[in-house]
């Protein structure tokens, strides 16, 4: 695109000040336009599992799709392409030009707090699905932004940490996850990360040029993660755009550096040409046809969210319990706090506000209309804020539900008002004049559900004052923790206060907030949340109540999972144990009733010590807004669990090869090299709870034969096709994922014991057979040593249903 001579003419006609101005955002979510050349602003939005738009606002809801790990668990390229298409349709509806996704950092460790947003621990699975996602978005005229480039695989000290990793591991693992999104799908943007790699900050790193530009042929825009571009020096590198605006490290400083001869103007021109090229691709530059029409995909977003949730769900265990015939059960117990308050998405910038959420409890009731469905909450899971239900609040100005919000400036003049239906409130610029705001007032009338002392909580940064019926009940300055934008804005400290209340009697609440100024990255953003904190509960009694009800039930559905504090942007996990006493609940239920199915609602591996005791274990991830309906579909067999694990699940924390990821002296060493994920488990001789690629279905399968060419040559061959005979030996239709792994005995190279070479999904009717073609790129046999090298000799190719279930073997000789 940048080779178009018309773009060069436009660039040549700009002043230096105009050029530099284009290189920093106009505001939080958009770039500058330039009317005299027909350039219109480009609008960005957070994804990657829903399109929020420029406002984090429940009045303009978004479709919430299953999280990135759930998508990867489908092992389905076509589903990933459809996923991207749905996001493109949402972006088009919300006036968004560029989606900030997919997130494709590696699951190097299950302790990563943001793993739910990324795909998998394997570069082939990640790279293939990410490329399909990118293609699905961009074929509808919306830009995709693979992120975070590079090695942003954990959250602790992510702004400052230096990741040390050898060149071979970079090429074979971490860069490989991104490569196909650029070389095959043609991503229009890439986002550079906060961290450093081998001593250089990502936005000031030669990796932006090599291999991204000169080897992969990337001609798009490298946008920095928000506030991630932090120096004038970064302008010398292949970093093209600073976000958010209007301030940043370039601006006037870059103009002066060019005028002083410290930075050549051609460096600026190259960045401008790429930005103009992006605008042209998006149809945001007059005189240029967009690279693809901004078409609406012919997909129902709600229906897709439901089917995608089922397609990515993984059946970990099944002792003949699932699927359940709805006509054979009369009494069902649903238990677990998560059954009524599930997590359908992880915390942080990936969060969207859906119009509705179908809970597992609702899904079970809908799937079993003829059964008596009882609910018992079980022990406490969620320790954080529970935002006030709109139907328990009244706006004192409008009379409807919700909250009246008023912004005032330093003189006390009201400069903006909003009527909101939520107490989970975030502003990124937009209509709210954040920079001119001195205080924000929140007013609502709350009708308590219970009597007695009620614990409230507020979460923000700055001075907060709370009045209940005119009496001050809280007045405190809340300090930020650290300098992380995501944590300071989206996971601010929570402070508690109590009020005495009577059930049903209204309490007038007024909260006044003076935002903290000078906090990193918060000039044009503001977050304020308030709601209820959990009361003191008797977990023993709650478990006993659930067990008593389980004794009488034909089917027990217990829903367990993580909470908002455990999996969110800005902080890593310190344990893989389910929060609270959920393990005790499941163990007790399994002993009381063998017809117990455990539904696991989390975004990354958890310890499931009771998995061998229950009738079935179904992992549904953060399944999006339709997760509850998907649960009902899976329990009854209306849909089959189509997922296979994209990461290894441990049986014990002590077995995990890499769990502690805190930097030491500001560094994290990727000492395992190319042995990431299941490769590391095999290298260390450890047995996981569930291996990479594992997943059961509702039918049985056999593999009959495996065929591959006897020899191949890197000089002439680009791929090798491995043909695998598959038969559905069960009594119903089903899905299977055929996985092909490579290995090399006696190699002179330090290779993994096995590594995923290719995969393919197949759908077959009962008794049906097929030959599945698994296309394996020639690069699967290469290793990096100052270039891609091929060790001559014989490689084994094994086909099976997981990294630990490889049933057939053939060999191929590499010339």
PDB file of N, CA, C and O in Angstrom, residues 533-575:
ATOM      1  N   UNK A 533     -20.340  -5.665  49.082  1.00  0.00           N
ATOM      2  CA  UNK A 533     -19.313  -6.637  49.399  1.00  0.00           C
ATOM      3  C   UNK A 533     -19.960  -7.823  50.098  1.00  0.00           C
ATOM      4  O   UNK A 533     -21.019  -7.679  50.730  1.00  0.00           O
ATOM      5  N   UNK A 534     -19.360  -8.996  50.013  1.00  0.00           N
ATOM      6  CA  UNK A 534     -20.018 -10.182  50.563  1.00  0.00           C
ATOM      7  C   UNK A 534     -20.219 -10.082  52.075  1.00  0.00           C
ATOM      8  O   UNK A 534     -19.347  -9.589  52.794  1.00  0.00           O
ATOM      9  N   UNK A 535     -21.343 -10.540  52.556  1.00  0.00           N
ATOM     10  CA  UNK A 535     -21.556 -10.613  54.014  1.00  0.00           C
ATOM     11  C   UNK A 535     -20.805 -11.811  54.584  1.00  0.00           C
ATOM     12  O   UNK A 535     -20.286 -12.651  53.845  1.00  0.00           O
ATOM     13  N   UNK A 536     -20.727 -11.882  55.865  1.00  0.00           N
ATOM     14  CA  UNK A 536     -20.164 -13.064  56.516  1.00  0.00           C
ATOM     15  C   UNK A 536     -21.160 -14.213  56.393  1.00  0.00           C
ATOM     16  O   UNK A 536     -22.324 -14.092  56.790  1.00  0.00           O
ATOM     17  N   UNK A 537     -20.707 -15.327  55.793  1.00  0.00           N
ATOM     18  CA  UNK A 537     -21.588 -16.468  55.565  1.00  0.00           C
ATOM     19  C   UNK A 537     -21.025 -17.709  56.237  1.00  0.00           C
ATOM     20  O   UNK A 537     -19.809 -17.842  56.434  1.00  0.00           O
ATOM     21  N   UNK A 538     -21.899 -18.626  56.560  1.00  0.00           N
ATOM     22  CA  UNK A 538     -21.510 -19.896  57.154  1.00  0.00           C
ATOM     23  C   UNK A 538     -21.355 -20.910  56.024  1.00  0.00           C
ATOM     24  O   UNK A 538     -22.331 -21.533  55.594  1.00  0.00           O
ATOM     25  N   UNK A 539     -20.124 -21.084  55.537  1.00  0.00           N
ATOM     26  CA  UNK A 539     -19.896 -21.984  54.412  1.00  0.00           C
ATOM     27  C   UNK A 539     -20.248 -23.427  54.747  1.00  0.00           C
ATOM     28  O   UNK A 539     -20.747 -24.175  53.883  1.00  0.00           O
ATOM     29  N   UNK A 540     -19.988 -23.848  55.977  1.00  0.00           N
ATOM     30  CA  UNK A 540     -20.338 -25.227  56.363  1.00  0.00           C
ATOM     31  C   UNK A 540     -21.834 -25.469  56.197  1.00  0.00           C
ATOM     32  O   UNK A 540     -22.259 -26.516  55.680  1.00  0.00           O
ATOM     33  N   UNK A 541     -22.644 -24.506  56.633  1.00  0.00           N
ATOM     34  CA  UNK A 541     -24.091 -24.662  56.509  1.00  0.00           C
ATOM     35  C   UNK A 541     -24.510 -24.664  55.042  1.00  0.00           C
ATOM     36  O   UNK A 541     -25.390 -25.452  54.643  1.00  0.00           O
ATOM     37  N   UNK A 542     -23.903 -23.800  54.227  1.00  0.00           N
ATOM     38  CA  UNK A 542     -24.259 -23.728  52.811  1.00  0.00           C
ATOM     39  C   UNK A 542     -23.894 -25.024  52.081  1.00  0.00           C
ATOM     40  O   UNK A 542     -24.638 -25.490  51.210  1.00  0.00           O
ATOM     41  N   UNK A 543     -22.754 -25.612  52.425  1.00  0.00           N
ATOM     42  CA  UNK A 543     -22.387 -26.894  51.819  1.00  0.00           C
ATOM     43  C   UNK A 543     -23.354 -27.980  52.258  1.00  0.00           C
ATOM     44  O   UNK A 543     -23.812 -28.803  51.443  1.00  0.00           O
ATOM     45  N   UNK A 544     -23.688 -27.981  53.545  1.00  0.00           N
ATOM     46  CA  UNK A 544     -24.627 -28.988  54.067  1.00  0.00           C
ATOM     47  C   UNK A 544     -25.994 -28.873  53.405  1.00  0.00           C
ATOM     48  O   UNK A 544     -26.634 -29.897  53.087  1.00  0.00           O
ATOM     49  N   UNK A 545     -26.461 -27.654  53.173  1.00  0.00           N
ATOM     50  CA  UNK A 545     -27.751 -27.457  52.500  1.00  0.00           C
ATOM     51  C   UNK A 545     -27.719 -28.045  51.091  1.00  0.00           C
ATOM     52  O   UNK A 545     -28.688 -28.679  50.644  1.00  0.00           O
ATOM     53  N   UNK A 546     -26.606 -27.820  50.374  1.00  0.00           N
ATOM     54  CA  UNK A 546     -26.497 -28.339  49.019  1.00  0.00           C
ATOM     55  C   UNK A 546     -26.463 -29.863  49.019  1.00  0.00           C
ATOM     56  O   UNK A 546     -27.091 -30.521  48.178  1.00  0.00           O
ATOM     57  N   UNK A 547     -25.742 -30.460  49.975  1.00  0.00           N
ATOM     58  CA  UNK A 547     -25.648 -31.920  50.048  1.00  0.00           C
ATOM     59  C   UNK A 547     -27.009 -32.530  50.370  1.00  0.00           C
ATOM     60  O   UNK A 547     -27.404 -33.558  49.802  1.00  0.00           O
ATOM     61  N   UNK A 548     -27.764 -31.918  51.270  1.00  0.00           N
ATOM     62  CA  UNK A 548     -29.104 -32.418  51.601  1.00  0.00           C
ATOM     63  C   UNK A 548     -29.998 -32.432  50.369  1.00  0.00           C
ATOM     64  O   UNK A 548     -30.717 -33.403  50.108  1.00  0.00           O
ATOM     65  N   UNK A 549     -29.936 -31.340  49.592  1.00  0.00           N
ATOM     66  CA  UNK A 549     -30.733 -31.278  48.362  1.00  0.00           C
ATOM     67  C   UNK A 549     -30.236 -32.285  47.330  1.00  0.00           C
ATOM     68  O   UNK A 549     -31.029 -32.846  46.553  1.00  0.00           O
ATOM     69  N   UNK A 550     -28.927 -32.556  47.290  1.00  0.00           N
ATOM     70  CA  UNK A 550     -28.365 -33.499  46.324  1.00  0.00           C
ATOM     71  C   UNK A 550     -28.853 -34.917  46.567  1.00  0.00           C
ATOM     72  O   UNK A 550     -29.004 -35.704  45.620  1.00  0.00           O
ATOM     73  N   UNK A 551     -29.096 -35.262  47.817  1.00  0.00           N
ATOM     74  CA  UNK A 551     -29.579 -36.612  48.144  1.00  0.00           C
ATOM     75  C   UNK A 551     -30.879 -36.942  47.428  1.00  0.00           C
ATOM     76  O   UNK A 551     -31.149 -38.099  47.097  1.00  0.00           O
ATOM     77  N   UNK A 552     -31.695 -35.934  47.171  1.00  0.00           N
ATOM     78  CA  UNK A 552     -33.028 -36.144  46.614  1.00  0.00           C
ATOM     79  C   UNK A 552     -33.069 -35.944  45.099  1.00  0.00           C
ATOM     80  O   UNK A 552     -34.112 -36.124  44.477  1.00  0.00           O
ATOM     81  N   UNK A 553     -31.950 -35.566  44.490  1.00  0.00           N
ATOM     82  CA  UNK A 553     -31.952 -35.168  43.080  1.00  0.00           C
ATOM     83  C   UNK A 553     -31.608 -36.325  42.151  1.00  0.00           C
ATOM     84  O   UNK A 553     -30.837 -37.223  42.505  1.00  0.00           O
ATOM     85  N   UNK A 554     -32.176 -36.293  40.951  1.00  0.00           N
ATOM     86  CA  UNK A 554     -31.799 -37.241  39.897  1.00  0.00           C
ATOM     87  C   UNK A 554     -30.508 -36.808  39.209  1.00  0.00           C
ATOM     88  O   UNK A 554     -29.792 -37.646  38.647  1.00  0.00           O
ATOM     89  N   UNK A 555     -30.235 -35.509  39.232  1.00  0.00           N
ATOM     90  CA  UNK A 555     -29.031 -34.963  38.606  1.00  0.00           C
ATOM     91  C   UNK A 555     -28.572 -33.768  39.418  1.00  0.00           C
ATOM     92  O   UNK A 555     -29.388 -32.936  39.823  1.00  0.00           O
ATOM     93  N   UNK A 556     -27.270 -33.709  39.670  1.00  0.00           N
ATOM     94  CA  UNK A 556     -26.680 -32.575  40.368  1.00  0.00           C
ATOM     95  C   UNK A 556     -25.744 -31.850  39.398  1.00  0.00           C
ATOM     96  O   UNK A 556     -24.860 -32.476  38.802  1.00  0.00           O
ATOM     97  N   UNK A 557     -25.963 -30.572  39.228  1.00  0.00           N
ATOM     98  CA  UNK A 557     -25.097 -29.731  38.404  1.00  0.00           C
ATOM     99  C   UNK A 557     -24.438 -28.719  39.329  1.00  0.00           C
ATOM    100  O   UNK A 557     -25.104 -27.813  39.851  1.00  0.00           O
ATOM    101  N   UNK A 558     -23.145 -28.875  39.565  1.00  0.00           N
ATOM    102  CA  UNK A 558     -22.420 -27.947  40.417  1.00  0.00           C
ATOM    103  C   UNK A 558     -21.496 -27.109  39.532  1.00  0.00           C
ATOM    104  O   UNK A 558     -20.729 -27.645  38.754  1.00  0.00           O
ATOM    105  N   UNK A 559     -21.630 -25.813  39.649  1.00  0.00           N
ATOM    106  CA  UNK A 559     -20.853 -24.889  38.823  1.00  0.00           C
ATOM    107  C   UNK A 559     -19.805 -24.230  39.703  1.00  0.00           C
ATOM    108  O   UNK A 559     -20.139 -23.575  40.700  1.00  0.00           O
ATOM    109  N   UNK A 560     -18.548 -24.425  39.349  1.00  0.00           N
ATOM    110  CA  UNK A 560     -17.436 -23.850  40.106  1.00  0.00           C
ATOM    111  C   UNK A 560     -16.584 -23.015  39.160  1.00  0.00           C
ATOM    112  O   UNK A 560     -16.668 -23.145  37.953  1.00  0.00           O
ATOM    113  N   UNK A 561     -15.750 -22.146  39.729  1.00  0.00           N
ATOM    114  CA  UNK A 561     -14.903 -21.341  38.870  1.00  0.00           C
ATOM    115  C   UNK A 561     -14.085 -20.324  39.625  1.00  0.00           C
ATOM    116  O   UNK A 561     -14.040 -20.312  40.859  1.00  0.00           O
ATOM    117  N   UNK A 562     -13.443 -19.465  38.871  1.00  0.00           N
ATOM    118  CA  UNK A 562     -12.611 -18.429  39.459  1.00  0.00           C
ATOM    119  C   UNK A 562     -13.475 -17.206  39.770  1.00  0.00           C
ATOM    120  O   UNK A 562     -14.692 -17.247  39.661  1.00  0.00           O
ATOM    121  N   UNK A 563     -12.827 -16.110  40.152  1.00  0.00           N
ATOM    122  CA  UNK A 563     -13.571 -14.889  40.428  1.00  0.00           C
ATOM    123  C   UNK A 563     -12.884 -13.703  39.768  1.00  0.00           C
ATOM    124  O   UNK A 563     -11.845 -13.844  39.122  1.00  0.00           O
ATOM    125  N   UNK A 564     -13.472 -12.519  39.924  1.00  0.00           N
ATOM    126  CA  UNK A 564     -12.982 -11.329  39.210  1.00  0.00           C
ATOM    127  C   UNK A 564     -11.557 -10.961  39.618  1.00  0.00           C
ATOM    128  O   UNK A 564     -10.840 -10.340  38.849  1.00  0.00           O
ATOM    129  N   UNK A 565     -11.146 -11.329  40.830  1.00  0.00           N
ATOM    130  CA  UNK A 565      -9.813 -10.972  41.296  1.00  0.00           C
ATOM    131  C   UNK A 565      -8.752 -11.936  40.773  1.00  0.00           C
ATOM    132  O   UNK A 565      -7.583 -11.581  40.668  1.00  0.00           O
ATOM    133  N   UNK A 566      -9.149 -13.149  40.440  1.00  0.00           N
ATOM    134  CA  UNK A 566      -8.181 -14.194  40.129  1.00  0.00           C
ATOM    135  C   UNK A 566      -7.682 -14.137  38.695  1.00  0.00           C
ATOM    136  O   UNK A 566      -6.515 -14.462  38.425  1.00  0.00           O
ATOM    137  N   UNK A 567      -8.533 -13.762  37.758  1.00  0.00           N
ATOM    138  CA  UNK A 567      -8.142 -13.734  36.345  1.00  0.00           C
ATOM    139  C   UNK A 567      -8.512 -12.377  35.754  1.00  0.00           C
ATOM    140  O   UNK A 567      -9.664 -12.143  35.396  1.00  0.00           O
ATOM    141  N   UNK A 568      -7.512 -11.519  35.670  1.00  0.00           N
ATOM    142  CA  UNK A 568      -7.759 -10.166  35.171  1.00  0.00           C
ATOM    143  C   UNK A 568      -6.448  -9.554  34.733  1.00  0.00           C
ATOM    144  O   UNK A 568      -5.361  -9.946  35.187  1.00  0.00           O
ATOM    145  N   UNK A 569      -6.564  -8.584  33.859  1.00  0.00           N
ATOM    146  CA  UNK A 569      -5.400  -7.833  33.407  1.00  0.00           C
ATOM    147  C   UNK A 569      -4.751  -7.120  34.588  1.00  0.00           C
ATOM    148  O   UNK A 569      -5.427  -6.602  35.476  1.00  0.00           O
ATOM    149  N   UNK A 570      -3.436  -7.096  34.594  1.00  0.00           N
ATOM    150  CA  UNK A 570      -2.711  -6.321  35.591  1.00  0.00           C
ATOM    151  C   UNK A 570      -2.120  -7.121  36.727  1.00  0.00           C
ATOM    152  O   UNK A 570      -1.290  -6.609  37.472  1.00  0.00           O
ATOM    153  N   UNK A 571      -2.516  -8.390  36.882  1.00  0.00           N
ATOM    154  CA  UNK A 571      -1.986  -9.177  37.993  1.00  0.00           C
ATOM    155  C   UNK A 571      -1.988 -10.650  37.629  1.00  0.00           C
ATOM    156  O   UNK A 571      -2.923 -11.145  36.987  1.00  0.00           O
ATOM    157  N   UNK A 572      -0.931 -11.350  38.021  1.00  0.00           N
ATOM    158  CA  UNK A 572      -0.838 -12.779  37.752  1.00  0.00           C
ATOM    159  C   UNK A 572      -1.407 -13.589  38.909  1.00  0.00           C
ATOM    160  O   UNK A 572      -1.614 -13.087  40.012  1.00  0.00           O
ATOM    161  N   UNK A 573      -1.630 -14.860  38.628  1.00  0.00           N
ATOM    162  CA  UNK A 573      -2.176 -15.765  39.644  1.00  0.00           C
ATOM    163  C   UNK A 573      -1.056 -16.342  40.499  1.00  0.00           C
ATOM    164  O   UNK A 573      -0.002 -16.706  39.987  1.00  0.00           O
ATOM    165  N   UNK A 574      -1.320 -16.453  41.777  1.00  0.00           N
ATOM    166  CA  UNK A 574      -0.351 -17.054  42.691  1.00  0.00           C
ATOM    167  C   UNK A 574      -0.726 -18.481  43.052  1.00  0.00           C
ATOM    168  O   UNK A 574       0.050 -19.185  43.678  1.00  0.00           O
ATOM    169  N   UNK A 575      -1.906 -18.903  42.681  1.00  0.00           N
ATOM    170  CA  UNK A 575      -2.354 -20.261  42.965  1.00  0.00           C
ATOM    171  C   UNK A 575      -3.299 -20.715  41.864  1.00  0.00           C
ATOM    172  O   UNK A 575      -3.958 -19.891  41.213  1.00  0.00           O
TER     173      UNK A 575
END
